[in-house]
mmCIF file of C-alpha atoms in Angstrom:
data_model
loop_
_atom_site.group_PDB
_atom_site.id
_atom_site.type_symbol
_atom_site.label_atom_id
_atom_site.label_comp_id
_atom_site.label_asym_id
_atom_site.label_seq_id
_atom_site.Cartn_x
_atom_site.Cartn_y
_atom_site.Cartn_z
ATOM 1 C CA UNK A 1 -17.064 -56.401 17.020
ATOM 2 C CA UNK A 2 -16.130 -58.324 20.274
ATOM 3 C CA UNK A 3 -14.834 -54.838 21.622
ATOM 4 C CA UNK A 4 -18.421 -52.625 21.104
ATOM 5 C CA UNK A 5 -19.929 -53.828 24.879
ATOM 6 C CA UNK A 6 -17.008 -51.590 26.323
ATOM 7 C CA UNK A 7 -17.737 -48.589 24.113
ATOM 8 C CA UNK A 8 -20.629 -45.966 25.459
ATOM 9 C CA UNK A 9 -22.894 -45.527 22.753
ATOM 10 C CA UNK A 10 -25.049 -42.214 23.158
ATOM 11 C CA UNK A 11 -28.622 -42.324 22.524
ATOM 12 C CA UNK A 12 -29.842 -40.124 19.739
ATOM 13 C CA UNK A 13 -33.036 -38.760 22.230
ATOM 14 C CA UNK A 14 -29.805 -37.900 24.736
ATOM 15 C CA UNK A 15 -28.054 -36.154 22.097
ATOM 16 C CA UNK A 16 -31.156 -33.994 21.016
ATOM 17 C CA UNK A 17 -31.787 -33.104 24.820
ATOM 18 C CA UNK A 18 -28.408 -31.614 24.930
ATOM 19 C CA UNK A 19 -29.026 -29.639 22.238
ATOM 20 C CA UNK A 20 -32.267 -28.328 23.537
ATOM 21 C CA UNK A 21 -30.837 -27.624 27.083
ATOM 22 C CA UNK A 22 -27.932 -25.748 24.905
ATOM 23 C CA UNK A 23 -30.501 -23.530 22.752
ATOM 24 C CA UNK A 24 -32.226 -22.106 25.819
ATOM 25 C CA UNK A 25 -28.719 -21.444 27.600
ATOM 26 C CA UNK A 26 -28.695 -19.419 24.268
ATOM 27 C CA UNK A 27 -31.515 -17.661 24.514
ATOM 28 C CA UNK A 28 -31.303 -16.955 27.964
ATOM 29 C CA UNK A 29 -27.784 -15.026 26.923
ATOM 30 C CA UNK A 30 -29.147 -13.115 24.599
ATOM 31 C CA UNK A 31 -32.283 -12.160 26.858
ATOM 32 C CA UNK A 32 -30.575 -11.168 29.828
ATOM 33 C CA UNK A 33 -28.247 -9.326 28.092
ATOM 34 C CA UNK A 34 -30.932 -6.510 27.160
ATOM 35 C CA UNK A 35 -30.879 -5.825 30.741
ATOM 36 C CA UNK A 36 -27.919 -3.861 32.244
ATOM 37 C CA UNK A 37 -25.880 -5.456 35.895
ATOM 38 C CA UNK A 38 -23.165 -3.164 34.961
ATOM 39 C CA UNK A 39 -20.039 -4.851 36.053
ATOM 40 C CA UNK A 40 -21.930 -8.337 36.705
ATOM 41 C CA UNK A 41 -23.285 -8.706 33.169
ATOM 42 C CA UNK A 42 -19.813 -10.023 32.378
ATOM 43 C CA UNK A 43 -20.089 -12.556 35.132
ATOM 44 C CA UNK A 44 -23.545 -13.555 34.675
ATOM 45 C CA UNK A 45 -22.437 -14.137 30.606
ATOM 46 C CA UNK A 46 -19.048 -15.956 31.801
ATOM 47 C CA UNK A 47 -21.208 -17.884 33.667
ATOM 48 C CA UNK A 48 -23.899 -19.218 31.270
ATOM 49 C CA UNK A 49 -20.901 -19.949 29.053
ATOM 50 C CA UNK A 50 -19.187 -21.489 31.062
ATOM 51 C CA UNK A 51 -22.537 -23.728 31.885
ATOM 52 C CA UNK A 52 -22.663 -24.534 27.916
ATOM 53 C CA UNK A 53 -19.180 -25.334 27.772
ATOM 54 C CA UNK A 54 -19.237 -28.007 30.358
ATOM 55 C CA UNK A 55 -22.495 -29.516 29.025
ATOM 56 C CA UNK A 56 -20.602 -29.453 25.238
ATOM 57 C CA UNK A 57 -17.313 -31.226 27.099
ATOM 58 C CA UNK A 58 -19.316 -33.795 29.497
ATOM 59 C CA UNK A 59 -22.419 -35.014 26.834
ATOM 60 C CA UNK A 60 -21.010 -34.329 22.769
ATOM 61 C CA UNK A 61 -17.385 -34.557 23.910
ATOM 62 C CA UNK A 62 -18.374 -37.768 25.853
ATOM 63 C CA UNK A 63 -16.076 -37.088 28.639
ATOM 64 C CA UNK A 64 -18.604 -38.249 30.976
ATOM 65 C CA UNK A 65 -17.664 -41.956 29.664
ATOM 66 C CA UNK A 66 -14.108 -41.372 28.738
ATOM 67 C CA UNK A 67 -11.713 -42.951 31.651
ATOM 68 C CA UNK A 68 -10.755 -41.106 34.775
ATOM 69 C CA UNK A 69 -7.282 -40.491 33.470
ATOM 70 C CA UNK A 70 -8.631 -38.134 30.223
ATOM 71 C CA UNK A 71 -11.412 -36.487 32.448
ATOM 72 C CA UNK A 72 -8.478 -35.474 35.085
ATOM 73 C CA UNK A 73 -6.146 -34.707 32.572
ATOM 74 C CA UNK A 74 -9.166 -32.017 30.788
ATOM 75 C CA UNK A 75 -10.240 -30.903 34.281
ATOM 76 C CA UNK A 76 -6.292 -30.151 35.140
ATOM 77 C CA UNK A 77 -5.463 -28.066 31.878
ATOM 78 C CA UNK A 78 -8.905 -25.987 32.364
ATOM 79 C CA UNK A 79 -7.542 -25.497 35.947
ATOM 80 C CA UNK A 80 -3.999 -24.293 34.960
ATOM 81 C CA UNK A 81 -6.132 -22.000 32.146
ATOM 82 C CA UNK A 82 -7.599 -20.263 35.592
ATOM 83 C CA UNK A 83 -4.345 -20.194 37.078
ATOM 84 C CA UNK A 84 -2.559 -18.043 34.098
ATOM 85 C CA UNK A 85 -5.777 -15.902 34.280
ATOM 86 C CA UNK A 86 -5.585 -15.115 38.096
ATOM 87 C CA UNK A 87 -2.122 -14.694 38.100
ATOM 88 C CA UNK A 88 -2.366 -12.278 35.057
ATOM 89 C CA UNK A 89 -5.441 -9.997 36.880
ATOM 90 C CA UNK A 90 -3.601 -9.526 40.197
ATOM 91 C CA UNK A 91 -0.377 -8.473 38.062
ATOM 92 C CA UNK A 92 -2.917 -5.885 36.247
ATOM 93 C CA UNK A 93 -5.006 -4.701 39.132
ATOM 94 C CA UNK A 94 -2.227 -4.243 41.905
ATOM 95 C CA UNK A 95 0.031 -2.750 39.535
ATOM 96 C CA UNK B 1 -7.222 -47.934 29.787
ATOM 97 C CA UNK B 2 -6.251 -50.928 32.110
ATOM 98 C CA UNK B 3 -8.881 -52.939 31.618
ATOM 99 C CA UNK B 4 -9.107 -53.566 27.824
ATOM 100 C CA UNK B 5 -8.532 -56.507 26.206
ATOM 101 C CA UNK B 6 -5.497 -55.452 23.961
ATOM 102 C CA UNK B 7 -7.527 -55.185 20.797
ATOM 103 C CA UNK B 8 -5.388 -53.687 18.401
ATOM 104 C CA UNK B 9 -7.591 -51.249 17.052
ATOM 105 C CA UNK B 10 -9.114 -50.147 20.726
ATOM 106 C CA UNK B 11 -5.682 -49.350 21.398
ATOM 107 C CA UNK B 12 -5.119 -46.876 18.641
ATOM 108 C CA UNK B 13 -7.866 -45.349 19.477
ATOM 109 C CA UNK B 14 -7.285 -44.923 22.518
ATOM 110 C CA UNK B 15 -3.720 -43.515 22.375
ATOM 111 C CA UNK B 16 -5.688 -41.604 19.436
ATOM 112 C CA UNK B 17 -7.679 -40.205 21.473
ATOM 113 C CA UNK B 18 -5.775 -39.211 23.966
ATOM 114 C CA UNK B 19 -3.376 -37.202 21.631
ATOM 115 C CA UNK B 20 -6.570 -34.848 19.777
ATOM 116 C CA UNK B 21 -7.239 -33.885 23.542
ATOM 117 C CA UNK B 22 -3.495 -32.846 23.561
ATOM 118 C CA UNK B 23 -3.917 -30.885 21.064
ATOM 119 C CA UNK B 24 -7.187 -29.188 21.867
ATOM 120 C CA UNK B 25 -5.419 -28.016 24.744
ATOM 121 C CA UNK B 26 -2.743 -26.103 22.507
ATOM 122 C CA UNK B 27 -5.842 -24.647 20.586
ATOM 123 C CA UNK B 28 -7.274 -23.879 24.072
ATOM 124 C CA UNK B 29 -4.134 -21.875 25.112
ATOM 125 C CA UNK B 30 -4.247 -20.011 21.735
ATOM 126 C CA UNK B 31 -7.475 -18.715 22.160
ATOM 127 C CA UNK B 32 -6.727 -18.591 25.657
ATOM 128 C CA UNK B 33 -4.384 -16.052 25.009
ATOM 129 C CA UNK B 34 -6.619 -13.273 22.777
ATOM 130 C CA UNK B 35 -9.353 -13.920 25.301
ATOM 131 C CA UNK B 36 -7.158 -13.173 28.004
ATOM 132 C CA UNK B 37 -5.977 -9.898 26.235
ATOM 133 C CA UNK B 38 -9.598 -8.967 25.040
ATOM 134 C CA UNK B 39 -10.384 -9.268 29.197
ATOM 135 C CA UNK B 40 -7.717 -7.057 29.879
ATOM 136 C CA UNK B 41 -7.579 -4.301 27.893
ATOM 137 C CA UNK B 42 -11.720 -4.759 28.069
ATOM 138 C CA UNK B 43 -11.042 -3.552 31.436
ATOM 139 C CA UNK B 44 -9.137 -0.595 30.589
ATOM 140 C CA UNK B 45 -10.644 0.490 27.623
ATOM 141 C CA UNK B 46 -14.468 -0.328 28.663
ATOM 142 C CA UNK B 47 -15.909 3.129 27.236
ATOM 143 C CA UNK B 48 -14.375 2.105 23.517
ATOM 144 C CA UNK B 49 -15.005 -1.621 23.499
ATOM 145 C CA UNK B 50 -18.985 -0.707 24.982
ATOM 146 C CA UNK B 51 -18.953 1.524 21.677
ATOM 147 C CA UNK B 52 -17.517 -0.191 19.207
ATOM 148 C CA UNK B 53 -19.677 -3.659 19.979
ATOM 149 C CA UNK B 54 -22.703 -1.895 19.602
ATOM 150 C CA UNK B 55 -21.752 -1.741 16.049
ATOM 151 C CA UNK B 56 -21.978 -6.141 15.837
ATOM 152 C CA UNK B 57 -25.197 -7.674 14.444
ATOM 153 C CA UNK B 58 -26.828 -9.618 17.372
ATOM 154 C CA UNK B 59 -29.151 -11.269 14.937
ATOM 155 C CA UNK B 60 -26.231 -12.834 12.858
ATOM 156 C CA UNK B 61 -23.926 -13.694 16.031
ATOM 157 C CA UNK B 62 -26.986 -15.523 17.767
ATOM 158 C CA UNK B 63 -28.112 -17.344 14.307
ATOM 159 C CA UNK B 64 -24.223 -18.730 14.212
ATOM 160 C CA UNK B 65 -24.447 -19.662 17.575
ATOM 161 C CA UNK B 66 -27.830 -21.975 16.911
ATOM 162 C CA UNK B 67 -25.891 -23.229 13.862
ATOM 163 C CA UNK B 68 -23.108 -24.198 15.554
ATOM 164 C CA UNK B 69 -24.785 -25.991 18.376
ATOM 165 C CA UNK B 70 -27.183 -27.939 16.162
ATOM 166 C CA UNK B 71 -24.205 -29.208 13.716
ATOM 167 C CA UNK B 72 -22.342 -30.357 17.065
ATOM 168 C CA UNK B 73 -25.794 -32.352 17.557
ATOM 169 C CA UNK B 74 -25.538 -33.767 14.326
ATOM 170 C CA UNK B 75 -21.815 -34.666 14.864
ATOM 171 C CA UNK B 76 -22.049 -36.302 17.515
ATOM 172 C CA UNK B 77 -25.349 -38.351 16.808
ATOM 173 C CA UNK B 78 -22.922 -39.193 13.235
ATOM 174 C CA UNK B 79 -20.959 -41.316 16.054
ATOM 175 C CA UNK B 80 -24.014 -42.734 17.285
ATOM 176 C CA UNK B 81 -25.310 -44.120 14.354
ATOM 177 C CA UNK B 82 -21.784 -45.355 13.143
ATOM 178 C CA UNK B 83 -21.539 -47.367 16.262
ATOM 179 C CA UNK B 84 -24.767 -48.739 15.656
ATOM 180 C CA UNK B 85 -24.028 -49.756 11.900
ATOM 181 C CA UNK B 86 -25.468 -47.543 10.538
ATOM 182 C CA UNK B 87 -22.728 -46.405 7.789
ATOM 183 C CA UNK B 88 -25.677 -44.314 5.488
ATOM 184 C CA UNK B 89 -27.074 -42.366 8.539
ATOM 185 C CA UNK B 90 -23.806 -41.511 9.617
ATOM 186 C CA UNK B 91 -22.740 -39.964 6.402
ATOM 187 C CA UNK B 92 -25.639 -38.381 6.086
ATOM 188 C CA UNK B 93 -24.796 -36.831 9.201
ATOM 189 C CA UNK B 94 -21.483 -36.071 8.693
ATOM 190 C CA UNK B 95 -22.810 -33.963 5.606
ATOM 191 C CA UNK B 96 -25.614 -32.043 7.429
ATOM 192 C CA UNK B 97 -22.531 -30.774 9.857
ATOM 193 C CA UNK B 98 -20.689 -29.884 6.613
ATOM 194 C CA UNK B 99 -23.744 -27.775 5.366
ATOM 195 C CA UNK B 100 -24.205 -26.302 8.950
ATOM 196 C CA UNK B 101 -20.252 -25.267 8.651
ATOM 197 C CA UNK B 102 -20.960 -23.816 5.032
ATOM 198 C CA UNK B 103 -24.144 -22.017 6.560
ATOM 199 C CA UNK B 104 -21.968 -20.314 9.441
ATOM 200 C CA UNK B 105 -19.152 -19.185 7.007
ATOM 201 C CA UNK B 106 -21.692 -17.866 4.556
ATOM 202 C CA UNK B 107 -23.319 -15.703 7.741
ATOM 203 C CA UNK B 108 -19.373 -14.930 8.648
ATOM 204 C CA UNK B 109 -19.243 -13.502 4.867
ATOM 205 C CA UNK B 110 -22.345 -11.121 5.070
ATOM 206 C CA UNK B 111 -21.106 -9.981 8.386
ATOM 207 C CA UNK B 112 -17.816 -9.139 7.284
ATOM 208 C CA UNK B 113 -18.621 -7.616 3.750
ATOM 209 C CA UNK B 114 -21.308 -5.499 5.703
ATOM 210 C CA UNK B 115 -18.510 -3.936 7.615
ATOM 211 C CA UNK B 116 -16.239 -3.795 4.805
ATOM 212 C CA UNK B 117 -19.047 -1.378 2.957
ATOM 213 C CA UNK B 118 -18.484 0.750 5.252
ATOM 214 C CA UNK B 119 -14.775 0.521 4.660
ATOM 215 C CA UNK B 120 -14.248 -0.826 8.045
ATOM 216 C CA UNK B 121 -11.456 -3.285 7.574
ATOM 217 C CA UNK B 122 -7.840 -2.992 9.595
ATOM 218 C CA UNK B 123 -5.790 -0.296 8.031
ATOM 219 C CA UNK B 124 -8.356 1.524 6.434
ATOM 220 C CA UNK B 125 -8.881 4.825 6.357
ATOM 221 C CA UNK B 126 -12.498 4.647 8.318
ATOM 222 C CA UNK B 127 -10.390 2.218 10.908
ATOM 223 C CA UNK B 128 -7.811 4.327 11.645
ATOM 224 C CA UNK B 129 -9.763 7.404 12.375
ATOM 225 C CA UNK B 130 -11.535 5.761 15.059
ATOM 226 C CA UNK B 131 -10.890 6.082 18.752
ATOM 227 C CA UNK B 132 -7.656 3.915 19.780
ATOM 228 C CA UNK B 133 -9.903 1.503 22.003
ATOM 229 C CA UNK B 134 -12.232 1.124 18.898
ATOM 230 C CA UNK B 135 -9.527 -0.053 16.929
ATOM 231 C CA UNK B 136 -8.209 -2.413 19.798
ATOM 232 C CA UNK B 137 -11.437 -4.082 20.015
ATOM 233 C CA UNK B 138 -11.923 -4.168 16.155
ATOM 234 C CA UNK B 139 -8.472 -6.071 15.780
ATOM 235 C CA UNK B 140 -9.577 -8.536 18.483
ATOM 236 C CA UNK B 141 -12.719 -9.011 16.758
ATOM 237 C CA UNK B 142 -10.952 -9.385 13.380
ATOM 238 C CA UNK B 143 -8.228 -12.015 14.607
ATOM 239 C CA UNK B 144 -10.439 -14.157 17.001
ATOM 240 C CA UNK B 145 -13.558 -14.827 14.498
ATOM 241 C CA UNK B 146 -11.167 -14.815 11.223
ATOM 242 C CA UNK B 147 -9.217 -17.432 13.597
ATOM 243 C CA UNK B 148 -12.372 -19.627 14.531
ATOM 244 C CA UNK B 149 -13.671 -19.325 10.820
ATOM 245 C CA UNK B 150 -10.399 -21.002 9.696
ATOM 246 C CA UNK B 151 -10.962 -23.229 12.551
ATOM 247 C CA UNK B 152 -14.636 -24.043 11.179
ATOM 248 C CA UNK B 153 -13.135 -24.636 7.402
ATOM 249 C CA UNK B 154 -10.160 -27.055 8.891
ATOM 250 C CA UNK B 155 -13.076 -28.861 10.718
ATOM 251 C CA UNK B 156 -15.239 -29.099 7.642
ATOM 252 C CA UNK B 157 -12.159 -30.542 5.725
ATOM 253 C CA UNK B 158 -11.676 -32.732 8.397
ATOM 254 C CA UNK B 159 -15.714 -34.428 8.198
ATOM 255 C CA UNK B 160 -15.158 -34.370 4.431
ATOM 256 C CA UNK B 161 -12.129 -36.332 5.095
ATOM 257 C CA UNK B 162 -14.033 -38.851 7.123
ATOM 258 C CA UNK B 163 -16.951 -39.038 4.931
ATOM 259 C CA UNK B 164 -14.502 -40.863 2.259
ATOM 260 C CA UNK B 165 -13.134 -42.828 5.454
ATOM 261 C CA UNK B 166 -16.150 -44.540 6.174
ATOM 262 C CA UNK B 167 -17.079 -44.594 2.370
ATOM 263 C CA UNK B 168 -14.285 -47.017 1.812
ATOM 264 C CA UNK B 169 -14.902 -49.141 5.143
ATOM 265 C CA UNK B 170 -11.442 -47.911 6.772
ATOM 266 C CA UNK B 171 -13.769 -46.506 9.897
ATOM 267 C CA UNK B 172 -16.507 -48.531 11.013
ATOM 268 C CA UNK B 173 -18.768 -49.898 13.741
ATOM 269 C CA UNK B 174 -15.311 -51.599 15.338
ATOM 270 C CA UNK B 175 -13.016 -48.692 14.538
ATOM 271 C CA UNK B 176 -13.861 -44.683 14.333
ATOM 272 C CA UNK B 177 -10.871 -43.079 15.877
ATOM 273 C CA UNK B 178 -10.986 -40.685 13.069
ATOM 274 C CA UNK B 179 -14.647 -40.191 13.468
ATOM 275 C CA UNK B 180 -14.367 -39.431 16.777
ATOM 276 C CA UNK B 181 -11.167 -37.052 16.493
ATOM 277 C CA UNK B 182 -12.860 -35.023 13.527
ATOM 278 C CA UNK B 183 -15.789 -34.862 16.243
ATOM 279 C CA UNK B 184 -13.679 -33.837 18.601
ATOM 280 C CA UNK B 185 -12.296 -30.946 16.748
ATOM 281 C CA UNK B 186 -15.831 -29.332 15.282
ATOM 282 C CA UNK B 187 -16.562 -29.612 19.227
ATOM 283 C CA UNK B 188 -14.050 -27.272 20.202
ATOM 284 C CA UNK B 189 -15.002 -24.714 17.347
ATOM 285 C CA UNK B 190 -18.338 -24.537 18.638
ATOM 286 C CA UNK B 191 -16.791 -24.253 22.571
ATOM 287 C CA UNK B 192 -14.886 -21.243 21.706
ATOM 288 C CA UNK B 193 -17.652 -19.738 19.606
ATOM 289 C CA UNK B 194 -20.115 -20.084 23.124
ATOM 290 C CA UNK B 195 -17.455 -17.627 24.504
ATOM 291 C CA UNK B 196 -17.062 -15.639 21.591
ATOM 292 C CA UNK B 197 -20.380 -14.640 20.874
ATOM 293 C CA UNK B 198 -21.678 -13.506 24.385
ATOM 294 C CA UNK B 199 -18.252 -11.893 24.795
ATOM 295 C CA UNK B 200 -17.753 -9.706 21.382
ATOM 296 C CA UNK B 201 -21.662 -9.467 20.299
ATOM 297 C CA UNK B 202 -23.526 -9.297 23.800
ATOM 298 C CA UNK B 203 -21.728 -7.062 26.670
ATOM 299 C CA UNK B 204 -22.465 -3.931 25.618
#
């Protein structure tokens, strides 16, 4: 098809690096999790997730080579997800 | 979008497109919502929640977890080799994520029928003897993974679906909206599962 030039096509070798990057991220979770921060082993999990998650949105999701209207439009919703989680913690913790 | 050539088919799938990531974000705010509850009472009920996810199988959470990642490899390189041509590879693909889905459920089976041994299931006798937090974090646990493993058989449906798509020559190297959609969706199965598993089977 005429149309194919515009598409992105992923490499497979691209694909399989994402993977690899996403199995350590793994790993690393479960390892560090054996040791105890207390209150900042939440964070430090939240965190790695959150790592994964954007490598699973920009790479197998392909947002990196979707237009600037759909990337905005995903960045904005995970933004107003943060919002409705802020606003719920400071109604639980200053109550 | 302004700069295509008005291609019927790049159209739909564009406009296709853009609708699945409308409604991932209604899936988002559903699971949005338990996480947000499992943070909160977390909070206020640390001592019970500490307890009672003791009682999870590591081994089993982090062997879905490597399941889950590799079949969104395979997915997504089933897009890959579609755009290339290459209809066989693709299916063959497709299927591997479909057996990778079948794997996880299987794992989701022996986890739950291990706790349901020990007559651990909501509204048993066992379950409500336990401490109150105990039972707050069991429900969670029940409703969010029973949620994602329906999640993980719709998505397997889906890929099935597609399989016959592409069998029949409806989706192809010029058109794989539905491809990319199904995609799409077992994507978002494995995103919640990254915060799932570190948040029910690892803070302990």
């Amino acid at each position: 098809m005429e149309n194919n030039e515009k598409h992105h096509i992923s490499s497979y070798t691209s694909h399989a690096l994402v993977l690899i990057a996403l199995l350590v991220l793994t790993f690393i979770t479960v390892y560090i999790s054996k040791f105890h921060f207390g209150v900042f082993s939440v964070g430090v999990a939240l965190l790695v997730a959150s790592v994964k998650a954007t490598t699973v949105l920009t790479w197998f999701m392909h947002l990196k080579f979707e237009s600037k209207f759909t990337k905005w439009m995903v960045g904005g919703v995970f933004i107003l997800f943060a919002l409705v989680v802020i606003i719920t913690f400071i109604d639980y913790l200053l109550r | 979008m302004t700069n295509h050539s008005g291609h019927p088919h790049q159209i739909d799938s564009e406009t296709g497109k853009m609708g699945m990531w409308l409604f991932l974000f209604t899936e988002l705010f559903l699971f949005g919502g338990l996480f947000l509850a499992y943070a909160v009472l977390r909070i206020q009920h640390a001592e019970g929640f500490h307890r009672a996810a003791q009682e999870l199988d590591i081994f089993i959470g982090t062997l879905n977890t490597v399941v889950l990642l590799v079949s969104s490899m395979t997915v997504a390189m089933s897009i890959t080799a579609l755009q290339k041509g290459n209809k066989n590879l693709s299916i063959g693909l497709i299927l591997i994520t479909v057996l990778l889905a079948g794997v996880f459920m299987v794992n989701k089976y022996f986890e739950w029928s291990h706790k349901f041994e020990h007559h651990l299931w909501p509204g048993s006798e066992v379950y409500l003897n336990l401490d109150r937090t105990e039972i707050t974090f069991y429900g969670l646990y029940y409703m969010m993974t029973g949620l994602h493993a329906l999640h993980v058989f719709i998505g397997a449906i889906l890929l099935i679906v597609t399989v016959f798509r592409i069998k029949a020559g409806v989706q192809h190297a010029g058109h794989y909206v539905l491809l990319e959609n199904s995609a799409l969706y077992w994507h978002l199965v494995d995103l919640i599962w990254i915060f799932l598993f570190p948040l029910l089977y690892l803070i302990t």
